[in-house]
Coordinates of C-alpha atoms in Angstrom, one line a residue:
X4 CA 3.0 67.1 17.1
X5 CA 0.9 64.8 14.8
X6 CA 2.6 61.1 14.5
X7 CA 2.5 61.8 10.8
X8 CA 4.8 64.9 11.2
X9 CA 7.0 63.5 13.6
X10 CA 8.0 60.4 11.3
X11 CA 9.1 63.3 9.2
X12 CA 11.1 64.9 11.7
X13 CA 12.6 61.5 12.0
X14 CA 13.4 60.2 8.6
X15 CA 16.9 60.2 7.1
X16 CA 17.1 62.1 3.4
X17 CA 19.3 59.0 2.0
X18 CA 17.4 55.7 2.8
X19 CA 13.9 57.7 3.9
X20 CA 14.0 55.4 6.8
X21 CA 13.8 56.5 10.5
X22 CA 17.2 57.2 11.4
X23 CA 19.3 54.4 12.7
X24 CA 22.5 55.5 14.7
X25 CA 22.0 58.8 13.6
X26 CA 25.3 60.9 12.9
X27 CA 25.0 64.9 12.7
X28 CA 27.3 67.3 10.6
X29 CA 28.6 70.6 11.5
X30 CA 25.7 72.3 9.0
X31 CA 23.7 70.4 11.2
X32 CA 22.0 68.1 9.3
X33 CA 21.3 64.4 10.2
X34 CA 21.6 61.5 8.5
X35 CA 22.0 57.5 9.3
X36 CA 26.0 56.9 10.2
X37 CA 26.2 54.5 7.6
X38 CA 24.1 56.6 5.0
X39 CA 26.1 59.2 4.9
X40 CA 29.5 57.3 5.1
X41 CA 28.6 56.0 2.1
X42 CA 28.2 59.4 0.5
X43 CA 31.5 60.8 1.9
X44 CA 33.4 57.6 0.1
X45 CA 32.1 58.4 -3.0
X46 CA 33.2 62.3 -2.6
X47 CA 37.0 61.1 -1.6
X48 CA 38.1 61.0 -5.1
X49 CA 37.3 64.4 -5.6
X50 CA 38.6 66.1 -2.0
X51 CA 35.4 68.1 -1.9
X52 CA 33.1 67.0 0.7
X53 CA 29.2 68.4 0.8
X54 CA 26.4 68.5 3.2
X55 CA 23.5 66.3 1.0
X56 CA 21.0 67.9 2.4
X57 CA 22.5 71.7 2.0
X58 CA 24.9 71.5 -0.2
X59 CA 27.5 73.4 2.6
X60 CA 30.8 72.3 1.4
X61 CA 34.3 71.2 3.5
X62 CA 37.4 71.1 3.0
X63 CA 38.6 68.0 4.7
X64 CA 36.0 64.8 5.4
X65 CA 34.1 66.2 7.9
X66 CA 33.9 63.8 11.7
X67 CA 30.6 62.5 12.3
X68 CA 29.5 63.1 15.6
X69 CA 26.8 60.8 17.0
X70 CA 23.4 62.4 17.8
X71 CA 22.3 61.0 20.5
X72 CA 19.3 62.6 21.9
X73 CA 18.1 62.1 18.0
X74 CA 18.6 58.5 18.4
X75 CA 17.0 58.3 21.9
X76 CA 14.0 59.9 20.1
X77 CA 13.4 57.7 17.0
X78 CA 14.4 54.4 19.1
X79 CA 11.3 55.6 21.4
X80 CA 9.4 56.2 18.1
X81 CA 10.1 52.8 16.8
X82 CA 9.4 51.2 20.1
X83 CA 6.0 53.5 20.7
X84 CA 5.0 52.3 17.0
X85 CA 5.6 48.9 17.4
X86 CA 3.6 48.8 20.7
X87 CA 0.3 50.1 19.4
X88 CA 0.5 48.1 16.0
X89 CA 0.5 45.4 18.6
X90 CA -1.8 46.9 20.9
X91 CA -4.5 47.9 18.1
X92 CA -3.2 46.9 15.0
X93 CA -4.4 50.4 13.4
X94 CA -4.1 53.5 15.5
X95 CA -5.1 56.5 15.2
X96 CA -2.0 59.2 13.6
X97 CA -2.8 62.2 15.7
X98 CA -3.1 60.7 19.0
X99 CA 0.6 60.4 19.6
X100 CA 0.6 60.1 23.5
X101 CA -0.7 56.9 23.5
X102 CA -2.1 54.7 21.1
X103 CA -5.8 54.7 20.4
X104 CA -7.4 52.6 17.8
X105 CA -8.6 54.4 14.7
X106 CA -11.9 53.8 13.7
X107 CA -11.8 55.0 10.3
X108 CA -9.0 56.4 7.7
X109 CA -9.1 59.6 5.3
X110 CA -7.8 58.8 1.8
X111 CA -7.1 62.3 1.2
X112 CA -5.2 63.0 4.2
X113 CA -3.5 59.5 4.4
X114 CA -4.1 59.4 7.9
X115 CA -6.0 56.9 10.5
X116 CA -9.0 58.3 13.3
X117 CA -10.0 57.8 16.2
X118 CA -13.6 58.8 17.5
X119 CA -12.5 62.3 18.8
X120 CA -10.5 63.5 16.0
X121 CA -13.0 62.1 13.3
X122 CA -15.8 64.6 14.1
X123 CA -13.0 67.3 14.1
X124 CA -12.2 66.1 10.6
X125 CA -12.9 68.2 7.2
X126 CA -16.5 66.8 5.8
X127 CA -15.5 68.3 2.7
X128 CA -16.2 65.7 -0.3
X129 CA -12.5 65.4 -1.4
X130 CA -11.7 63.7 2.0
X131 CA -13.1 60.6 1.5
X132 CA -13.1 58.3 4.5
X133 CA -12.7 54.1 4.7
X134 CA -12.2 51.7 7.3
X135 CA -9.0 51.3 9.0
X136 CA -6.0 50.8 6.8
X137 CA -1.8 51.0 7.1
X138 CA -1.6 51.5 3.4
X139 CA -3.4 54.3 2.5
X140 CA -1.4 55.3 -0.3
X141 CA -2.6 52.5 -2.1
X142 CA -6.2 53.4 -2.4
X143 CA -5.0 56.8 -4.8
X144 CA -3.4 56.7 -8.2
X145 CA -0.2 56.2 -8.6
X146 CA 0.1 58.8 -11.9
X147 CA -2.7 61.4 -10.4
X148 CA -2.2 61.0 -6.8
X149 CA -6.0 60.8 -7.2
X150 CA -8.8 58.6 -5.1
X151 CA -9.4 55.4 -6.3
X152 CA -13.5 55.4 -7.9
X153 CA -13.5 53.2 -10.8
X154 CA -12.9 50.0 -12.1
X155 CA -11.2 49.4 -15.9
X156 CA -13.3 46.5 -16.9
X157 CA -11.3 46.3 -20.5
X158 CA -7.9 46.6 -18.2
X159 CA -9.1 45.2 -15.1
X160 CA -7.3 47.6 -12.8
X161 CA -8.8 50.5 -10.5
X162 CA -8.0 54.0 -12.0
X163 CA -9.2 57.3 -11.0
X164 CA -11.3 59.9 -12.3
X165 CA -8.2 61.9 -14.1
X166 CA -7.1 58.2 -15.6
X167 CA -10.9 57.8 -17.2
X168 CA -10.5 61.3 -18.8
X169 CA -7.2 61.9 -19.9
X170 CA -5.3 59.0 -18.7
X171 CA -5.2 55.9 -20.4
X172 CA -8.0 54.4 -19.8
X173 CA -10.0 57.2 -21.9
X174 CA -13.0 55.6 -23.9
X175 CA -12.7 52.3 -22.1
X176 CA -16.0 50.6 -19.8
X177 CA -15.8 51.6 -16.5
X178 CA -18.0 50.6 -13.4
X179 CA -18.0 51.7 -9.9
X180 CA -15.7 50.0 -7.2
X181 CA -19.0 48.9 -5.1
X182 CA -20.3 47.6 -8.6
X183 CA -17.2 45.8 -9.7
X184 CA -16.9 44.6 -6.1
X185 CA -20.5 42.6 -6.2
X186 CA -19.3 41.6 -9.6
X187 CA -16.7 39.5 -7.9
X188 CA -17.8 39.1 -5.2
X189 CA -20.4 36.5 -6.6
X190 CA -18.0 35.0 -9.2
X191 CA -16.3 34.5 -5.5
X192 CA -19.5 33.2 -3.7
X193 CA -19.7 30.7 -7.0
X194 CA -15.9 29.2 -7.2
X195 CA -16.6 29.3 -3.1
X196 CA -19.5 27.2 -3.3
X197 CA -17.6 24.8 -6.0
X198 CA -14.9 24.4 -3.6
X199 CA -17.3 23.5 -1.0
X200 CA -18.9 20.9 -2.8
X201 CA -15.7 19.4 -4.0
X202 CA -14.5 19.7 -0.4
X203 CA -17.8 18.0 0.6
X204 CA -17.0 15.2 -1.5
X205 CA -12.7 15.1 -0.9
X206 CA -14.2 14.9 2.8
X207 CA -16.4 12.2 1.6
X208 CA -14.3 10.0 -0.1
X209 CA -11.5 10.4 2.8
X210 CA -14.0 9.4 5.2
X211 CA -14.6 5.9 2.6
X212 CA -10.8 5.3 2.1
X213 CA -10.7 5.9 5.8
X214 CA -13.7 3.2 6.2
X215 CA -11.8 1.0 3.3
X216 CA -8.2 1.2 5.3
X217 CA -10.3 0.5 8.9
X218 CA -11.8 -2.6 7.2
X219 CA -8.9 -3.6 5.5
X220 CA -7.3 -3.1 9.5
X221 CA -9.4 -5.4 10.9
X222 CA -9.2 -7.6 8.1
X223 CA -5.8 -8.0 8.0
X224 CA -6.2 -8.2 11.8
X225 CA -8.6 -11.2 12.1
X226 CA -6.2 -12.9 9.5
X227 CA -2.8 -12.3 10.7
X228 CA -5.0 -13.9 14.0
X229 CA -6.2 -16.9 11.7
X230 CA -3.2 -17.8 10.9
X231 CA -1.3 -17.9 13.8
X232 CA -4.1 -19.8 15.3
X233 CA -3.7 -22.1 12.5
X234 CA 0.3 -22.6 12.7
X235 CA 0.1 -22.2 16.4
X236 CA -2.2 -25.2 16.0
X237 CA -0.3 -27.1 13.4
X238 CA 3.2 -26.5 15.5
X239 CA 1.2 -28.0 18.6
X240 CA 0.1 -31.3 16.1
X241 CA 3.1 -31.4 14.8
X242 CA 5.0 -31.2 17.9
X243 CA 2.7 -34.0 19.4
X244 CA 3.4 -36.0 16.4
X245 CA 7.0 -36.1 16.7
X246 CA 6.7 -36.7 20.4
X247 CA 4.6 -39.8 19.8
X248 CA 6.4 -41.2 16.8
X249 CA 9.6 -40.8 19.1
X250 CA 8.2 -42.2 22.2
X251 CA 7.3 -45.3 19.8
X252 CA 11.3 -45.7 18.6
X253 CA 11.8 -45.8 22.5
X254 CA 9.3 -48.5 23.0
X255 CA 10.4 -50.5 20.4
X256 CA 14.3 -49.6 21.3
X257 CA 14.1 -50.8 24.4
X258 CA 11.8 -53.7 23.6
X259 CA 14.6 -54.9 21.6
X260 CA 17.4 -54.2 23.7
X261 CA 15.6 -56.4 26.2
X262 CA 15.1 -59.2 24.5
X263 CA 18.6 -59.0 22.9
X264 CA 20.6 -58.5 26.1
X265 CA 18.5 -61.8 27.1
X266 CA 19.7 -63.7 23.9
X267 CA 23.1 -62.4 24.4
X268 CA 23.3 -63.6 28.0
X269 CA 22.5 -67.4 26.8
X270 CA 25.4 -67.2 24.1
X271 CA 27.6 -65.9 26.9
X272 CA 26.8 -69.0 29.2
X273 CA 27.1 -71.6 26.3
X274 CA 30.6 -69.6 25.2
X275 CA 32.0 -70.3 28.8
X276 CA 30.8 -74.2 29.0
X277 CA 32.2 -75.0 25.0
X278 CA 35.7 -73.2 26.1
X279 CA 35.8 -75.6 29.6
X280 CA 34.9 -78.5 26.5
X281 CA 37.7 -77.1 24.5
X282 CA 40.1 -77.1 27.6
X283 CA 39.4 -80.5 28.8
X284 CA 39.9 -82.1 25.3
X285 CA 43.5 -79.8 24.8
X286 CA 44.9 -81.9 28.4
X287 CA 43.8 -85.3 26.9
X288 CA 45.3 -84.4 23.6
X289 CA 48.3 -83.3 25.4
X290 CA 48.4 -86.5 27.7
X291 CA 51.3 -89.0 27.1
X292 CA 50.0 -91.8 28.4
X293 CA 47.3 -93.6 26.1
X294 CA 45.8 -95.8 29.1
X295 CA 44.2 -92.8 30.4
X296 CA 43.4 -91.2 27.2
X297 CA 41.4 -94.4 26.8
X298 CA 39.9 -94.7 30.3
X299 CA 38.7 -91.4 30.3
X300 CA 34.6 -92.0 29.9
X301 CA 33.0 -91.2 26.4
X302 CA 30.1 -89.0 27.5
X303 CA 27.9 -86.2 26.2
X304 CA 30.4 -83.3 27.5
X305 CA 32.9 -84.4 25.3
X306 CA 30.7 -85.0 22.1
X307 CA 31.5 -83.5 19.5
X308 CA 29.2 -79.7 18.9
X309 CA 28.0 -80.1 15.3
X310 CA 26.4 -83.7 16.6
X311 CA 25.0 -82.2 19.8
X312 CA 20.9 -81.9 19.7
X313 CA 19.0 -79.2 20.5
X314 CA 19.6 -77.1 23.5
X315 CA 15.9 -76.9 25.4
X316 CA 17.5 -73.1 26.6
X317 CA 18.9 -71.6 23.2
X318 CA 16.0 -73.5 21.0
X319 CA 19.2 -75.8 19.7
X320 CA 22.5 -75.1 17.8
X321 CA 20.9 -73.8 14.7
X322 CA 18.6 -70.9 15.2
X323 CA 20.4 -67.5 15.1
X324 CA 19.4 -64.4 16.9
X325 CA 18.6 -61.8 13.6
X326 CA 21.1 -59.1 12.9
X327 CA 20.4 -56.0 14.7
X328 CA 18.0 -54.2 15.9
X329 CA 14.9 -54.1 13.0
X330 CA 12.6 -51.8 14.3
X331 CA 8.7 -52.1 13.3
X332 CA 8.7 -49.8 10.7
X333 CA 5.0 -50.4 9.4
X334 CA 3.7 -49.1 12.8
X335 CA 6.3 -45.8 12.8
X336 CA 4.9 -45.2 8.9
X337 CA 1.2 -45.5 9.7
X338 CA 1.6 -42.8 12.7
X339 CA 3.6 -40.5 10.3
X340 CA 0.7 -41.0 8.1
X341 CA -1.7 -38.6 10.7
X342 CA 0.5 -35.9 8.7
X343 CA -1.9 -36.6 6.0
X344 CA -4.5 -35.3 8.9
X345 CA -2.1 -32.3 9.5
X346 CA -1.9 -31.0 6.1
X347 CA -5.9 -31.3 5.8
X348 CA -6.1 -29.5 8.6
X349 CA -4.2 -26.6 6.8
X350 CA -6.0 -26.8 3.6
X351 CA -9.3 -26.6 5.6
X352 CA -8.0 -23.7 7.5
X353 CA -7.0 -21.5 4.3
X354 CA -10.1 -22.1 2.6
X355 CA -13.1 -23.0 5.0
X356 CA -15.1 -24.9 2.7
X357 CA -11.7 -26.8 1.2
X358 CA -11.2 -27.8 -2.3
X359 CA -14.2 -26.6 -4.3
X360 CA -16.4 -29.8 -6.3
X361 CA -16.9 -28.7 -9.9
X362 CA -18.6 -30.5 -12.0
X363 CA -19.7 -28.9 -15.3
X364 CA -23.3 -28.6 -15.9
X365 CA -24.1 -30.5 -19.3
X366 CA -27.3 -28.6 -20.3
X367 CA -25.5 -25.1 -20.9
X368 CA -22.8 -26.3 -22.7
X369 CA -22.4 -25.0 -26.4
X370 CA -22.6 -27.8 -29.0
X371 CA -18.9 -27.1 -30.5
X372 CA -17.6 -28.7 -26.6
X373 CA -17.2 -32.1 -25.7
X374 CA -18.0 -32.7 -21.9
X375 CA -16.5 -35.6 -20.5
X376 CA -18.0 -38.6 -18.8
X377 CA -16.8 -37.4 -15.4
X378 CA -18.2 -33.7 -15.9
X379 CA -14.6 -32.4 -15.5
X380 CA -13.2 -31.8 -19.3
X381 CA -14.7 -29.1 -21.8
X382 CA -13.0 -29.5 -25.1
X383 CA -13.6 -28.1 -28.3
X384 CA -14.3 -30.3 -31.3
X385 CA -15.6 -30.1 -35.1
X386 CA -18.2 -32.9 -34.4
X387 CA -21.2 -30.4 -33.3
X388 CA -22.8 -32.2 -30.4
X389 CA -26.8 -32.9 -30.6
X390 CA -28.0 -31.3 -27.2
X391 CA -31.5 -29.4 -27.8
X392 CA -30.8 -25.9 -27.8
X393 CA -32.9 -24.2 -24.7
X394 CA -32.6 -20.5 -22.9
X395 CA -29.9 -22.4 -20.6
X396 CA -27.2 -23.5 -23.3
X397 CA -24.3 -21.1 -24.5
X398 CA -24.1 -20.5 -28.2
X399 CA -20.4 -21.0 -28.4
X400 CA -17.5 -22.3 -26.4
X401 CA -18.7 -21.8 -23.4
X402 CA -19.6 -24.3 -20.1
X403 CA -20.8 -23.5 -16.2
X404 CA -20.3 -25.4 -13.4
X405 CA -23.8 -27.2 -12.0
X406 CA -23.0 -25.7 -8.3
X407 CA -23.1 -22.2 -7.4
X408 CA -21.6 -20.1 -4.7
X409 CA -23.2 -18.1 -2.1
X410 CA -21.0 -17.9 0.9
X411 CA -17.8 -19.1 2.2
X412 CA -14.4 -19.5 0.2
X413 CA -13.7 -22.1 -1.8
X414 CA -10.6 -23.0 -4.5
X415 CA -10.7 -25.3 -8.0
X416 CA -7.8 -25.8 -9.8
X417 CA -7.8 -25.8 -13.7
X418 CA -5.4 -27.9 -15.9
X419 CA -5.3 -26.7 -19.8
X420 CA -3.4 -27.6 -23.3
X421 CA -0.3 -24.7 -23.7
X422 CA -1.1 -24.7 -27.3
X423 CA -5.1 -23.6 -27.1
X424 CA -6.5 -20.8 -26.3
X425 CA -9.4 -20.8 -23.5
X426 CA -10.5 -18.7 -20.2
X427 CA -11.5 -19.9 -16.8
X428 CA -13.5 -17.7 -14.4
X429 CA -16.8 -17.5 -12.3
X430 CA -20.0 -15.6 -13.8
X431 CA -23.4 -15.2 -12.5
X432 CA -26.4 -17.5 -14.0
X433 CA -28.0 -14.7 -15.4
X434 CA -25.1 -14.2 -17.3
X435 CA -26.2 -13.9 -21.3
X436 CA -25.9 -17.4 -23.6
X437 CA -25.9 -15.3 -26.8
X438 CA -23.8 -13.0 -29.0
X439 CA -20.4 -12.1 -27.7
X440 CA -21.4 -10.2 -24.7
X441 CA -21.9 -14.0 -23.1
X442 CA -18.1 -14.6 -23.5
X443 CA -17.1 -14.3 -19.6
X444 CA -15.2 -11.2 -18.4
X445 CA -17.1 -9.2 -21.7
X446 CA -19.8 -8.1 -19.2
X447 CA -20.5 -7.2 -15.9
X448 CA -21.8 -10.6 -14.5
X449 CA -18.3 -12.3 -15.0
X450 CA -14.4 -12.4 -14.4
X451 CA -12.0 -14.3 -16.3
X452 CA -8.4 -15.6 -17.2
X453 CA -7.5 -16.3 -20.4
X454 CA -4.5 -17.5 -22.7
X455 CA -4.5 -15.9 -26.8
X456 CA -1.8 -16.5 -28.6
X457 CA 0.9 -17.3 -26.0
X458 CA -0.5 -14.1 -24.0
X459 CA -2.3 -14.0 -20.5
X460 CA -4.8 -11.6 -19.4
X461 CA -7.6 -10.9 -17.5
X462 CA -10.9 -9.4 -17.9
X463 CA -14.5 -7.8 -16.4
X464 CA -16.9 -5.7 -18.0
X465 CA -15.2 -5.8 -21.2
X466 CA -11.8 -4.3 -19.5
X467 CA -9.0 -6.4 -20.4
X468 CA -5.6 -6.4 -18.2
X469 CA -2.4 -8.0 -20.1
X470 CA -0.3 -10.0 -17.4
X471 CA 3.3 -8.7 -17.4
X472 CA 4.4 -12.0 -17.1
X473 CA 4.0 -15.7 -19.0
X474 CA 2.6 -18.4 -17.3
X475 CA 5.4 -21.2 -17.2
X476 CA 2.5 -24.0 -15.7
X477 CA -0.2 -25.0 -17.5
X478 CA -2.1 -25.2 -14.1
X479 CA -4.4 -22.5 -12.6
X480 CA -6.1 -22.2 -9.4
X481 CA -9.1 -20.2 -9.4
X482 CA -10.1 -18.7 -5.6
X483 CA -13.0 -17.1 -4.1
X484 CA -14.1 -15.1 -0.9
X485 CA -17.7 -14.3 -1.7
X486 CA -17.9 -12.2 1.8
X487 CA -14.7 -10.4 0.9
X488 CA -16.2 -10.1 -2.6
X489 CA -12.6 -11.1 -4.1
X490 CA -12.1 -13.6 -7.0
X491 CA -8.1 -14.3 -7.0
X492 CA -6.3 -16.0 -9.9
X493 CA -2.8 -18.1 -9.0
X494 CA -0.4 -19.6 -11.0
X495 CA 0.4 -23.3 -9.8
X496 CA 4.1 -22.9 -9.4
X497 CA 7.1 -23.6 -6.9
X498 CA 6.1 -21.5 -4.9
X499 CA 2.2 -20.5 -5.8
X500 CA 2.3 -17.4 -7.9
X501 CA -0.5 -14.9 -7.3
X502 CA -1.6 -13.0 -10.7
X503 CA -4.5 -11.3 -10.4
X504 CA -7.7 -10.3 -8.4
X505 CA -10.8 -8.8 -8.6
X506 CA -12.8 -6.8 -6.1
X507 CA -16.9 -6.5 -6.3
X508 CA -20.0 -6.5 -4.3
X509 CA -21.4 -10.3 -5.7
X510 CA -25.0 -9.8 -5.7
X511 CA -26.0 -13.7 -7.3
X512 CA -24.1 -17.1 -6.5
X513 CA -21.7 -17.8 -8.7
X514 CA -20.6 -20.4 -10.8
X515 CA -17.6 -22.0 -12.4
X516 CA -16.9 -21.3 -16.3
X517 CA -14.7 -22.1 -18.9
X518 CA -14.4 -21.0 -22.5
X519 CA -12.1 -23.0 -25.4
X520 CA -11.5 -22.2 -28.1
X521 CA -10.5 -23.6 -31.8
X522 CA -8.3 -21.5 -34.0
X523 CA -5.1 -21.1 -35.7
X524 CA -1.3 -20.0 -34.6
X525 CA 1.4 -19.7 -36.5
X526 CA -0.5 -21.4 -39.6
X527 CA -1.0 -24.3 -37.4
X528 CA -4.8 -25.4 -35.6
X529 CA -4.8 -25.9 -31.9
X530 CA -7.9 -27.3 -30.1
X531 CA -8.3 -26.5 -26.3
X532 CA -9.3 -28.1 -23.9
X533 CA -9.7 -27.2 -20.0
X534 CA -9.8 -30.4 -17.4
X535 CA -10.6 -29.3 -13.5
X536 CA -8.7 -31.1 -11.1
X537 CA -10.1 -30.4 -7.8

């Protein structure tokens, strides 16, 4: 019997599924027990009971008897199914013995082939074969029951030849499946070969984060190593420090305590011999009889203390030991001082090159700044200065430092009026001295921080950041890592508040800036000035 025939054989008339625990009635008709349990509840209202399948009628419930050869049958079907899906995946229908895989499937017969029972097959033209598929029923019309030809451009659906004729899909474009298919096909081979170029460059841009996070590894590496370096070193200074300023109290302790235990011996001998004094006089005080008050010899032992001379042992009656033990403070200050030594040791191990030497370069300073005599101040004034204008000078407000950067990191701290307006940055000496794209951070060849109207921000390339927060100090430090290519901006707080950094790829050495300004807020006029302290 043909697999397709015997799944017939085996399929309940309720559900349509192979029977499960399949129950027979006395007609003798099968069904599932629980299929047609369900259709006897429903009839117990009425008293009449019915076969579904032949209609035979009975007059009370009827039992359900278990069929079990039935159920030893389509449990084997199931089973022998289940096996050759696994097996093959697609097997042929009419091999039902044992599963062989189907090479190719009629759509008109709805059933799978294998070699031998393919060139038994009809070659008629209305059995159109395909490759291998479970769900042949979806390759015919679901209206016509017809095989699936064309393609309903205006509907985009597949349709058969009775649906482009009568159906409703009369009058509309049709093409051919193998047409159609190509048609998308390359729409397909185009998004594919979008999503491999975006893939391409999702891959490429993981593999640069994945650069980015291994440098940023390493670098966070080789500082976290830096520093404890540096505070394992500083813990070791400091710890030899303390050990040497202690071992100097000792000294000096025990130098004292020396030479006051020796003092304190003397006063202890001179105490015993002026109480024997003080003895002898009490018994000739106390004598009665005056001959031998008057016999006894007037020498020194018996003079009085206040007209005694100096004692060659004690240094005489006058000279007191001081009070306590003063240590020599000057010598325990100056070795505290190597602190000073200490803390430059930190300094120089944050930033290699230590506190950067700014001093502003006089010959590109605008003429509306005042550059003091010390090359640290830019202020604005009304009195225009007379410098010859050259290629070098800034037009307006502007100043750079004389020394550029090319390496290393450095710091500079900034100093400014809270009423002006200014910015402080580095920029590169090519860096324009005209027009408003000169202004540093309004170009690509400088970075700024700057204070308008009571509001920080900072700026590159003309993009401009608003700082959440005010700045309470009206000091700055300005700090640079040219290898790092990082340009950080700190408020100089308690503690140091970082605000802001930039990241780039400096390409020129760069130079100190600032930028004041003269203007008006809230109808009164400010003049800026910036002073560099470092």
């Amino acid at each position: 019997m043909a697999s397709a025939d015997l799944r017939d054989e085996l399929l309940c008339s309720i559900c349509l599924s192979v029977f499960h625990d399949p129950a027979i009635l006395r007609c003798g008709h099968n069904f599932c027990r629980v299929c047609i349990g369900r259709v006897l509840d429903t009839q117990d209202e009425s008293g009449v009971y019915s076969c579904p399948e032949c209609r035979e009628e009975f007059q009370v419930r009827p039992t359900l008897m278990r069929n079990i050869n039935l159920h030893n049958v389509a449990e084997r079907f199931l089973i022998t199914q289940q096996e050759q899906e696994e097996i093959t995946g697609i097997c042929c229908t009419y091999c039902v013995d044992s599963p062989v895989p189907a090479v190719r499937s009629c759509l008109h017969c709805e059933a799978s082939l294998c070699d031998k029972h393919l060139r038994a097959h009809s070659k008629s033209a209305e059995h159109v074969l395909s490759d291998p598929s479970t769900n042949l029923e979806k390759r015919k019309c679901s209206v016509h029951k017809k095989i699936l030809e064309y393609y309903c451009t205006e509907d985009a659906a597949c349709i058969c030849v009775s649906c482009s004729l009568i159906g409703e899909h009369n009058g509309h474009k049709m093409e051919s499946l193998d047409e159609a298919s190509n048609k998308k096909k390359q729409k397909l081979r185009n998004v594919l070969q979008k999503l491999i170029t975006k893939r391409k460059e999702t891959e490429e841009r993981v593999r640069s984060l994945e650069e980015c996070r291994r440098k940023a590894q390493e670098q966070a590496a080789g500082e976290a190593e830096r520093v404890t370096a540096l505070c394992t070193d500083i813990r070791r200074r400091v710890d030899d420090l303390e050990k040497k300023v202690l071992s100097e109290i000792s000294r000096q302790e025990k130098e004292e305590s020396l030479s006051l235990s020796a003092l304190i011996r003397q006063l202890e001998i001179k105490k015993d011999e002026l109480s024997r004094k003080m003895r002898h006089i009490e018994e000739l005080c106390n004598m009665a009889d005056p001959l031998t008050v008057l016999q006894e010899p007037d020498t020194g032992d018996l003079c009085d203390p206040e007209e005694e001379g100096g004692d060659e042992d004690t240094g005489g009656h006058d000279k007191q030991p001081h009070d306590g033990g003063d240590l020599d403070v000057a010598v325990i200050s100056h070795t505290l001082h190597t602190l000073c030594d200490v803390i430059s040791g930190i300094r120089r191990g944050i930033y290699v090159e230590g506190p950067a030497d700014i001093l502003l370069d006089v010959t590109t300073a605008a003429n509306n700044l005042h550059i003091s005599d010390d090359l640290k101040t830019a202020t604005w004034t009304r009195e225009k200065q007379n410098r010859p204008e050259t290629a070098e000078r800034f037009q307006d407000y502007q100043v750079m430092s004389r020394r550029g950067f090319t390496s290393g990191r450095h710091y500079w701290d900034v100093e400014s009026r809270r009423s002006g307006c200014w910015r402080v940055g580095m920029c590169y000496p090519s860096i324009d001295r005209r027009g408003q794209q000169s202004l540093i951070g309004y170009n690509n060849k400088s970075w700024s921080l700057g204070r308008f109207n009571d509001h920080y921000s900072v700026i590159h390339d003309r993009n401009e950041i608003q700082l959440p927060d005010k700045i309470s100090s009206d000091r700055v430090r300005i700090c640079l890592d040219y290898e790092a290519g990082q340009l950080s901006f700190y408020e100089l707080c308690d503690p140091i508040r970082h605000l802001h950094t930039f990241t780039a790829a400096f390409s020129e050495p760069l130079h100190a800036a600032l930028s004041v300004y003269f203007g008006h807020f809230r109808g009164l006029p400010f003049y800026s000035s910036v002073r560099i302290i470092t």
